[in-house]
């Protein structure tokens, strides 16, 4: 055993939405132990296998520590070489300013990926650069993910971040669609230790019903699992609403005083019977009626849906129907139902409510949301000539070549750009196209306050932790990169630069001015949180309506014309049955989208990138486990190893996303050894939720063939 002194650090894990508290032991700048923080009021000591990867991320020899510039060798090939920070920042800022001078701001495209929401400095300081570049060509992972949630919250509750959060610890009945929290650890629902919480629900006599085309880990644990044909959840949900009205189960309680539109909804679902929904969904009409009654009759109940019902062709319709059900049953804004949070840094008050359709994309006319265009049209905006064409692409904490539909087309399109800049610690499938890569410090080298996910948590808590390690000399945090670029671009364009205030100061001001700040008994500030490194519990979620509503009249709006019209699109699309296989996604607790495949500890064991198929379908095709099968979509084909599994609904196949490494020009030895294939080489940028513009990466029609 080493004689070196051990230091103990408290840290919140930022890798997924669960915000688990960690206790990290270090010796001489090395992590020697990571475990759950028993004193964290939210996570209560829970961690998943990814927590220890914080050490692996920090120590990863393939993580970029210096900026990289892409050069062309004499042999005509591209390669990345290290350069100094001043040169890299100048190069990037110069390219941005020159592009704007020549072609206007819309010639700059930007894509921000998922970790940008988990990195608080990135959230606070993106605007230090982008306030000078108010381009229409902004994209993010939101539109391959939770866009329908935001849109429905904006429409019904008046703010895109007013998302009702399932109060799992006090509920009696939980109807869950298209979510697998046992693998994902919860989403739009910060719920560390979810397995225990769901088990507790069952132990106190409550019921968990999971609706999913695959019998997932969560479905295994549930009281009941219903298979559903991908993309048909809207029928199931609309039929539930029909039953609630027909069988006198609509009982909004106090919500009735400030809810508009229930009568219109009743008319809209008048003929959407369980008998109509049953052949579409594959769920018995009797089961639909029973589930509707059980939920309505429960003392406290939740209807919740996540990726499987957002990233499908009727994502917004599904998310709307879910909120209608929560209101109609009176379960919204009630303990044990779904409630709004009141976080210490109140994003609902601090940010604009969002907006929809104020402009449309040049190429396909797809609507903006919150000044972002749908990611499914990024390639069109890069490749379609004319005013507003993207000439320079900026990516931050994203890997859209692997994470957006028809990733191969984007892979090609990025090569046609005049310039590309990436703020990212990885040289991966996306950043390999960048002329300059600007790598930030590692997570353990900067402090953290979770600005985004306290907003979505099952309890109101607050937690701030300083960096575990000092910043290496010369390195820059994400926020410092954005500030430095912003200053340089402003200087070039003769604009006023934005003050660069460190994120902890901004959060301190927000905490002190927030609901638990200077005017409250809590007196929250960064200093106070430093004195409580495991976090402070601010209590369970409380009813807050109608005050908390952000609609101008403080009323819930349910009769949304765009959504009601979308019911007709659903009917049209489902008028004919098709016999093609439907491809859906799959998450595993050791994966995290595309970016944690370079760590041996998470990758050891059997490959996870295989195609699951029901044994009856395999028998029909004459196929066996272990053989290679080609999956063909409109935009391309991939080959994957087949594995029979009665977890799958017949007619449905499943493949995880985020694989497809080893493309050349990337750095990531272990990831490239576990390359797998990218299911987004088959998913289709034209297969979308036409109402919201969100990608439909689930329920994609595909054909299959055996590989000889
Ligand atoms: N078929 C299919 N496609 C999907 C999904 C699916 O279920 N099926 N899921 C979708 C969803 S929900 C999401 S959120 C997206 C995710 O899609 P993206 O956000 O585009 O992809 P990630 O794999 O999360 O890429 C993360 C990148 O951020 C970098 N990174 C990590 N931490 C930091 C940091 O602190 N600072 C900076 N600057 N960079 C950092 C990593 O190196 C990596 O390059 O994928 C979507 N795509
Ligand atoms: N380990 C791990 N954790 C993660 C991530 C990760 O990649 N790995 N990613 C993080 C991110 S960015 C996100 S957004 C969250 C996502 O969190 P979740 O939404 O909980 O995660 P998924 O596993 O994608 O669950 C989607 C479920 O929908 C089902 N499904 C597919 N199509 C349909 C359909 O048409 N109808 C219904 N009812 N179900 C359908 C799938 O079978 C799957 O079980 O996870 C986060 N946490
Ligand atoms: S569940 Fe999420 S937050 Fe918790 S340890 Fe795992 S990755 Fe980190
Ligand atoms: Mo996501």
mmCIF file of C-alpha atoms and ligand atoms in Angstrom, residues 17 114 145-146 187 306-307 587 593, ligand 4:
data_model
loop_
_atom_site.group_PDB
_atom_site.id
_atom_site.type_symbol
_atom_site.label_atom_id
_atom_site.label_comp_id
_atom_site.label_asym_id
_atom_site.label_seq_id
_atom_site.Cartn_x
_atom_site.Cartn_y
_atom_site.Cartn_z
ATOM 1 C CA UNK A 17 -29.388 12.713 -15.649
ATOM 2 C CA UNK A 114 -25.970 16.010 -25.027
ATOM 3 C CA UNK A 145 -34.500 13.447 -28.229
ATOM 4 C CA UNK A 146 -36.909 15.364 -25.997
ATOM 5 C CA UNK A 187 -34.671 10.774 -18.345
ATOM 6 C CA UNK A 306 -39.834 8.912 -22.740
ATOM 7 C CA UNK A 307 -37.528 8.209 -25.737
ATOM 8 C CA UNK A 587 -29.675 1.344 -24.163
ATOM 9 C CA UNK A 593 -24.625 7.417 -26.292
HETATM 10 MO MO1 LIG B 4 -30.776 12.116 -24.852
#
